[in-house]
Coordinates of C-alpha atoms in Angstrom, one line a residue:
X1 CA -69.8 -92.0 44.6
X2 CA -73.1 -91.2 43.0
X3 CA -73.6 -91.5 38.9
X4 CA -73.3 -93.2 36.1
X5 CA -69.9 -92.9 34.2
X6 CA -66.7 -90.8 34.5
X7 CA -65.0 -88.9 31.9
X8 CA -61.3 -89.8 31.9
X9 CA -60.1 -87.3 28.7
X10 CA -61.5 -85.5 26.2
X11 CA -60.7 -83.7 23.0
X12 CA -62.1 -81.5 20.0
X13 CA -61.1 -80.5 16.2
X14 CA -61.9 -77.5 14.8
X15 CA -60.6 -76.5 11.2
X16 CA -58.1 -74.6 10.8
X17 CA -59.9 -72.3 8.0
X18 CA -63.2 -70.0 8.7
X19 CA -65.1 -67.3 6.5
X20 CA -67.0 -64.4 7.9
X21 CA -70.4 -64.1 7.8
X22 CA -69.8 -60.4 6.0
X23 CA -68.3 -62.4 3.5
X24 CA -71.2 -64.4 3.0
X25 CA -73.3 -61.6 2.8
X26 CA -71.1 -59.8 0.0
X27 CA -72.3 -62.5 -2.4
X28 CA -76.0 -63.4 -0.8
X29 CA -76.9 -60.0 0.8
X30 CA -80.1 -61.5 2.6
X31 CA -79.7 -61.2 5.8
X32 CA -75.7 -60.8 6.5
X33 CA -76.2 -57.5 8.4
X34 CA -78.5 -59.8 10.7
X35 CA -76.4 -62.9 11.3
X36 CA -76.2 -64.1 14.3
X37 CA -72.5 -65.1 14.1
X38 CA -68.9 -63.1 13.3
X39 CA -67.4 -66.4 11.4
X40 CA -67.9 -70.0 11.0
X41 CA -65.2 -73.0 10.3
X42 CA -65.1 -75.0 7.3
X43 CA -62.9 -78.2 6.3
X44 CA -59.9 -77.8 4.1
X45 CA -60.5 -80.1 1.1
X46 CA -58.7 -83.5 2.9
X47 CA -61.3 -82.9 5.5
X48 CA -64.7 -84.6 6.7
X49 CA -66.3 -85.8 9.6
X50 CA -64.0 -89.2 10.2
X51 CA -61.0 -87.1 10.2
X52 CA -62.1 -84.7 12.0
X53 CA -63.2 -87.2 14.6
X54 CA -60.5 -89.0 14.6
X55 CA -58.2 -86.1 15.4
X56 CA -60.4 -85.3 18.4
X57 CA -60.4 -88.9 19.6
X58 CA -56.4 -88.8 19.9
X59 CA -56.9 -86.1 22.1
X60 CA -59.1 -87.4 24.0
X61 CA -57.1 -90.2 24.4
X62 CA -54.1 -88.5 25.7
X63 CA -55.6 -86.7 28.5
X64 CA -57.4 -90.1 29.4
X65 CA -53.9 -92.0 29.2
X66 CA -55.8 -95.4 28.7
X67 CA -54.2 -97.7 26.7
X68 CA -56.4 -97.9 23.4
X69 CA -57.0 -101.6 23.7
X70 CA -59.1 -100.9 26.3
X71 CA -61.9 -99.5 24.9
X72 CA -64.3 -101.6 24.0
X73 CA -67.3 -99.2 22.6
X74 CA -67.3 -96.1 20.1
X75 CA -70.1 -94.5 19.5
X76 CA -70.0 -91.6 16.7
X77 CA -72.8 -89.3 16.2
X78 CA -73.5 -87.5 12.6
X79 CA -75.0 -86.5 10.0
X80 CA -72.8 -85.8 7.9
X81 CA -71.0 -89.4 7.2
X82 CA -68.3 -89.3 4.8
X83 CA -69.5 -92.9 3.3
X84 CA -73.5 -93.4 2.9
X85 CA -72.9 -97.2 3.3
X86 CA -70.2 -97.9 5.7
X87 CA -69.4 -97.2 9.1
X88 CA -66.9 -94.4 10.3
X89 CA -66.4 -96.6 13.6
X90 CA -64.7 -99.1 12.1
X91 CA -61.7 -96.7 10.8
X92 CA -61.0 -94.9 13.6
X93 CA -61.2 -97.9 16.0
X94 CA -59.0 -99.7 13.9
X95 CA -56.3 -96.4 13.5
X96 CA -56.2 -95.6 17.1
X97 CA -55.9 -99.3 18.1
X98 CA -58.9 -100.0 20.4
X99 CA -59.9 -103.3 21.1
X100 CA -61.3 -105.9 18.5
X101 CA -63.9 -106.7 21.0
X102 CA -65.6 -103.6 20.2
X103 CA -69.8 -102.5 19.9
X104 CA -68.8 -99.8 17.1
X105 CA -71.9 -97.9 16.2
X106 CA -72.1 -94.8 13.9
X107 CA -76.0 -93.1 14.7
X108 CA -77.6 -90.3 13.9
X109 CA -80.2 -87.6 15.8
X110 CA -79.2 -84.5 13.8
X111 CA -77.3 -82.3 16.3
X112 CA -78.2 -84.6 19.1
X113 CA -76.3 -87.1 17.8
X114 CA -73.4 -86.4 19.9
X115 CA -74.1 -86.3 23.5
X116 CA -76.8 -89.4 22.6
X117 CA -73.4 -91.5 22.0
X118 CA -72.0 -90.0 25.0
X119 CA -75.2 -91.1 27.2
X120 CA -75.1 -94.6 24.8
X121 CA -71.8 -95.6 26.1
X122 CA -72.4 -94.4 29.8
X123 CA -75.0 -96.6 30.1
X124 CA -72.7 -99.6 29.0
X125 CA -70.4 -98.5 31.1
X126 CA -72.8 -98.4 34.2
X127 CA -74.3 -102.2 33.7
X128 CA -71.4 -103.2 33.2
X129 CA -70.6 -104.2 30.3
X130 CA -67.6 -102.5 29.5
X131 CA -65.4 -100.4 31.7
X132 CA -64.1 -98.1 28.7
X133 CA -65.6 -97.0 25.9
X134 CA -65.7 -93.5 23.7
X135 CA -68.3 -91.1 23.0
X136 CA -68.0 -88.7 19.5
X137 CA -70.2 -85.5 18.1
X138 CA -68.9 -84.7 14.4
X139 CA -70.4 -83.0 11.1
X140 CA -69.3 -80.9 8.4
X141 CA -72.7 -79.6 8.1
X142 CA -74.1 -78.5 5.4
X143 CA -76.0 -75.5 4.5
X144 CA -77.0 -74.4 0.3
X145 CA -75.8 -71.4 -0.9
X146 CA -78.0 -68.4 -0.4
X147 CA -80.1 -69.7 2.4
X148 CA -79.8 -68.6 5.8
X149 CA -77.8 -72.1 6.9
X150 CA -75.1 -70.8 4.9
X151 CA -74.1 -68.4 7.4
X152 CA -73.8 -70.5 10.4
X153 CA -73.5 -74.1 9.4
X154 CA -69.9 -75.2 10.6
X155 CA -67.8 -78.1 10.8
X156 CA -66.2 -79.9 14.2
X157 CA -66.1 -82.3 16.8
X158 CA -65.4 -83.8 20.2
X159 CA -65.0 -86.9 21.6
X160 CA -65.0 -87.9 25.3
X161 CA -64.0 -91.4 27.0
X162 CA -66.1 -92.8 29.6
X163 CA -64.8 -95.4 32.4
X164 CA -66.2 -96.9 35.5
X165 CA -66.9 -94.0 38.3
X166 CA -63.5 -92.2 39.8
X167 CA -63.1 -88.9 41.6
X168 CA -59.8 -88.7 39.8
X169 CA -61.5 -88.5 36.5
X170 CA -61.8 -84.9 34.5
X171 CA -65.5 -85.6 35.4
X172 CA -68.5 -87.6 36.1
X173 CA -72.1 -87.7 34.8
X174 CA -74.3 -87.5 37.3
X175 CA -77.6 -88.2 35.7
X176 CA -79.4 -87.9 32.3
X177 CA -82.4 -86.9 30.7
X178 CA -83.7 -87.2 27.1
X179 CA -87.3 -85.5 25.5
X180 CA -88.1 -85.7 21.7
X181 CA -91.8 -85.0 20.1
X182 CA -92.2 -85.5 16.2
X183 CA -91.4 -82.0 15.4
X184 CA -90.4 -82.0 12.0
X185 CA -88.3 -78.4 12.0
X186 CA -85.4 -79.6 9.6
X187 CA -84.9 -82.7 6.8
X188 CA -82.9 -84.2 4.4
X189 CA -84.4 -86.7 1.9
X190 CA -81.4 -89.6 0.6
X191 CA -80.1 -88.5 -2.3
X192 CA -80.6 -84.7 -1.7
X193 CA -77.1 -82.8 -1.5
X194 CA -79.0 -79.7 1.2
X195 CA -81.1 -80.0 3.9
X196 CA -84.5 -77.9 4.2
X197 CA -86.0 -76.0 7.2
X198 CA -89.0 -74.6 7.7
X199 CA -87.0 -70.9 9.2
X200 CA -88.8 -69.5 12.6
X201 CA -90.8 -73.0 13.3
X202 CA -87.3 -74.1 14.2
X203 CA -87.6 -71.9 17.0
X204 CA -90.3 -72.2 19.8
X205 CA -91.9 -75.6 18.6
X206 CA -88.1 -76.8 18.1
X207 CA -85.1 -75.6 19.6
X208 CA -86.5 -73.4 22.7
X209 CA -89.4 -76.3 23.4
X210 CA -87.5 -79.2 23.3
X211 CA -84.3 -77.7 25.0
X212 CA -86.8 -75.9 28.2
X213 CA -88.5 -79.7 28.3
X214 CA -85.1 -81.7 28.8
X215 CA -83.3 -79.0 31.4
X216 CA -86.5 -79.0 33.5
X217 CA -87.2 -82.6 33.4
X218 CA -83.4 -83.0 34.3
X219 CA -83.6 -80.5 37.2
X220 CA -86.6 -82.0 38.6
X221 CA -85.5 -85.4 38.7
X222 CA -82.7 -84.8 40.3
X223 CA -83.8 -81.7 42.7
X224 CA -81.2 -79.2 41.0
X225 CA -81.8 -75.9 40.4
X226 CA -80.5 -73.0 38.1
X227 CA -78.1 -71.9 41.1
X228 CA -76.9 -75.0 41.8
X229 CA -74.9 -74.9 38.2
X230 CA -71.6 -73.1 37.7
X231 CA -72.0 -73.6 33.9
X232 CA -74.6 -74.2 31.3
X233 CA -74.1 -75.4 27.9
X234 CA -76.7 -75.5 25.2
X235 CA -76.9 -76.4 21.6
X236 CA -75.7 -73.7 19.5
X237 CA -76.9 -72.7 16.1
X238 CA -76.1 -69.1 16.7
X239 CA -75.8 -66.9 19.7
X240 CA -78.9 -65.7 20.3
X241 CA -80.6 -68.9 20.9
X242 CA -78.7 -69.7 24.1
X243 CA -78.6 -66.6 25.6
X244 CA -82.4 -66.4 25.1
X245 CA -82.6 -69.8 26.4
X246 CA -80.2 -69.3 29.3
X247 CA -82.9 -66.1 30.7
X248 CA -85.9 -68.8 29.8
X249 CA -84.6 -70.9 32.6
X250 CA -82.9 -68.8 34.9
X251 CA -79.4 -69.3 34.1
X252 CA -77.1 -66.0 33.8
X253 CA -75.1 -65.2 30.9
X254 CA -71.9 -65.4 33.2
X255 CA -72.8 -69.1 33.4
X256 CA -73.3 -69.5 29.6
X257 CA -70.8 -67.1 28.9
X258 CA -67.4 -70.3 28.8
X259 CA -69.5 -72.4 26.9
X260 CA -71.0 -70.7 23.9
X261 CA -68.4 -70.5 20.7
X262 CA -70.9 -70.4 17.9
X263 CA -70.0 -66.9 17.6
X264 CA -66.5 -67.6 16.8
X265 CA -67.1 -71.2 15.1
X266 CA -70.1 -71.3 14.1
X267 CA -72.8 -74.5 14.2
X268 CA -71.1 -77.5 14.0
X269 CA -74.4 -79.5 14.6
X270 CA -73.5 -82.6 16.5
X271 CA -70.4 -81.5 18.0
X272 CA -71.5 -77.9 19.2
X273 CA -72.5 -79.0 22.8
X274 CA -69.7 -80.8 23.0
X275 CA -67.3 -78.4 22.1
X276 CA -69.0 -76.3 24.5
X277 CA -68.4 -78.3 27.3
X278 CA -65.1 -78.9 26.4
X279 CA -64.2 -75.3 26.7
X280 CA -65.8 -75.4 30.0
X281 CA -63.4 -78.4 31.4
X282 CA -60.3 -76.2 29.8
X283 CA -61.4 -74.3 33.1
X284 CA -63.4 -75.1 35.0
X285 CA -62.0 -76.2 39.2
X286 CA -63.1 -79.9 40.8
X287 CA -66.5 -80.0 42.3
X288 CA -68.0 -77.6 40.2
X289 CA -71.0 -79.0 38.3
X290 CA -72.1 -78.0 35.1
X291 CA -75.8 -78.6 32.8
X292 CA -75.4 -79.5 29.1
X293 CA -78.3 -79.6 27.0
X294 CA -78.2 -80.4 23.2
X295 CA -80.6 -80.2 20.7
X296 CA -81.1 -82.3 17.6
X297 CA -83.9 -81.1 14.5
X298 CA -86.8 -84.0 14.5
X299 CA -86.9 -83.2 17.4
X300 CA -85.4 -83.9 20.3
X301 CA -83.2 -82.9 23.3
X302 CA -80.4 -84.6 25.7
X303 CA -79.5 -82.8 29.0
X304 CA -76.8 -83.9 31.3
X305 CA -75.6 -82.8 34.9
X306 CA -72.4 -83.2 35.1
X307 CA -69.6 -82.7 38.1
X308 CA -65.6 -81.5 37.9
X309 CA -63.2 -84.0 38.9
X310 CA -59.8 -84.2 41.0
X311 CA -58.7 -85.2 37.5
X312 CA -59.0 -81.9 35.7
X313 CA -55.9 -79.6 36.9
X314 CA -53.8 -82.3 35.5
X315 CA -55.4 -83.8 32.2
X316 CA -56.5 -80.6 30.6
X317 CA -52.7 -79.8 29.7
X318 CA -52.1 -83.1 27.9
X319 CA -53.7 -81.8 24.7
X320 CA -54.7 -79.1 22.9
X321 CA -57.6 -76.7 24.3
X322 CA -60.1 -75.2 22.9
X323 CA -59.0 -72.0 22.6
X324 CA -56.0 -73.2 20.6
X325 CA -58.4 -74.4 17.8
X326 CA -60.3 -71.1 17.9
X327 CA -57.4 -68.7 17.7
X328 CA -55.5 -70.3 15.1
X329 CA -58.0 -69.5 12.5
X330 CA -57.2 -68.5 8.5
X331 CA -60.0 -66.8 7.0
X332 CA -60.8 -67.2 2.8
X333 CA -62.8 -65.7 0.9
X334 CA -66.2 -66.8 -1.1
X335 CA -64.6 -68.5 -4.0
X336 CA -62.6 -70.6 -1.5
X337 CA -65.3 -71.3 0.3
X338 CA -67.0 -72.7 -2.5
X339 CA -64.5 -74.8 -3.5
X340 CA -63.4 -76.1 -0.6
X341 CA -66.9 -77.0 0.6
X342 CA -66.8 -78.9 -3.0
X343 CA -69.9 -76.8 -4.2
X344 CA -67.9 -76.0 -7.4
X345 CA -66.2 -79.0 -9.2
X346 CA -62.4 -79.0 -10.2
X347 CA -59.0 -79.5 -8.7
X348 CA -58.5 -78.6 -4.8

């Protein structure tokens, strides 16, 4: 069996609480008739990134049914760390019981962050040097009141463990490829609370660039074409991006159709991909194969081909899907927002 590490479970979080972007708009009318997204997620107020990834992790764990103590890696991607000095690996390896033999690492690529722990620990896993470890995307990002961010900057995450190659996994990564430039489309300076972007340049030079560069570079290495994918996943900071980027490379929108919730969810950087393909396993049938490409601001892009297991029928009921995040959603209004976002000071 060809690749380079198998998915044995896999798992997301998504807040329960969301606000619409017409709700934005009420207070900051630039642009809400425009945005590119019905609603976004936000974290209650005993919410951040660690627990958000920790939540995912547990379900990642049950579908993998590994015993914790096993996994000897965990990789968390973000930029949005709840601690500016100390590490977010450390907490949840310690709550969820995984081994204290353990190459904990929390890094940070913007919204690439995610799938570039998820490639991290593969390649462990394929030299050897572990046979269990866990990949996590998670942010509660951040966008400053007013600007366009606000509307689509959204909180989440996913986390995936990897093992050594199985056909009775939920799936296996085939093969990899990575492309970044120094394309400086988005940046946060320590000690600033909001990040800046420089609007439309995030676009071609950025997101559409970068993306195109890793899915081609992907499919030529390995022969693939468009058709030969039942799915495609990109990184999501709205809708339109994708869907513009799906018609770039060929793909249809019934291929991107599973795997695109920004509409519903909104951007939640690091773990939007991920979430994405997570929605995709919670249907997709063995031996279908499916393309995710991420995309992080700086800039850069991770693409992976990856194939359905035997696995999936079985482990996709063990915890809670996608969809069950998404539909379960309570929606507040701008004060509430505020508040719980902490952008106004006093008790939560």
């Amino acid at each position: 069996m060809k690749g380079i590490a198998s998915i044995y479970g896999y798992g997301v979080y998504i807040p329960v609480y969301r606000i619409e972007a017409k709700e934005i708009a009420r207070v900051h009318t630039k642009g809400g008739e425009k945005a590119p997204i019905r609603a976004k997620s936000l974290p209650a107020p005993d919410e951040d990134s660690l627990t958000m990834a920790y939540e995912a992790a547990k379900n990642a764990l049950k579908r993998a049914r590994i015993d914790p103590s096993l996994v000897e890696a965990l990789y968390i991607g973000s930029e949005s760390p709840p601690y500016a000095v100390k590490p977010s690996a450390t907490v949840i390896a310690e709550a969820l019981g995984f081994s204290r033999k353990l190459y904990g690492i929390d890094m940070e690529f913007a919204c690439k962050a995610g799938t570039t722990a998820i490639i991290s620990v593969a390649a462990l896993i394929s030299s050897g040097v572990i046979k269990y470890g866990m990949g996590i995307g998670t942010d509660t990002a951040q966008g400053r009141p007013g600007d366009e961010l606000e509307y689509t900057a959204a909180a989440g995450a996913a986390a995936y463990l990897l093992g050594p190659l199985s056909k009775d996994s939920v799936a296996t990564i085939e093969h990899t490829y990575s492309y970044v430039t120094d394309t400086p489309d988005f940046w946060r300076r320590e000690g600033e609370k909001f990040p800046m972007h420089t609007f439309r340049f995030t676009g071609d030079p950025a997101y559409f660039h970068h993306i195109e560069s890793a899915a081609k570079g992907l499919m030529e290495e390995t022969g693939l074409k468009p058709s030969d994918f039942n799915y495609v996943v990109f990184h999501q900071p709205n809708v339109k991006f994708p869907q513009r980027m799906a018609q770039v490379l060929g793909f249809t929108q019934e291929q991107l159709k599973l795997g695109l919730l920004a509409g519903e969810i909104g951007n939640t950087y690091a773990a939007a991909s991920l979430i994405g393909l997570a929605n995709v396993l919670d249907h997709a049938k063995p031996g279908e194969r499916i393309l995710v490409v991420s995309f992080g601001s700086g800039a850069g892009s991770d693409a992976m081909s990856i194939i359905v297991g035997d696995g999936i029928e079985e482990r996709r009921e063990l915890a809670p899907k996608v969809s069950y995040y998404v539909s379960r959603a309570k929606f507040v209004d701008y004060a509430f927002y505020l508040k719980y976002r902490r952008f106004i000071q006093g008790v939560v």
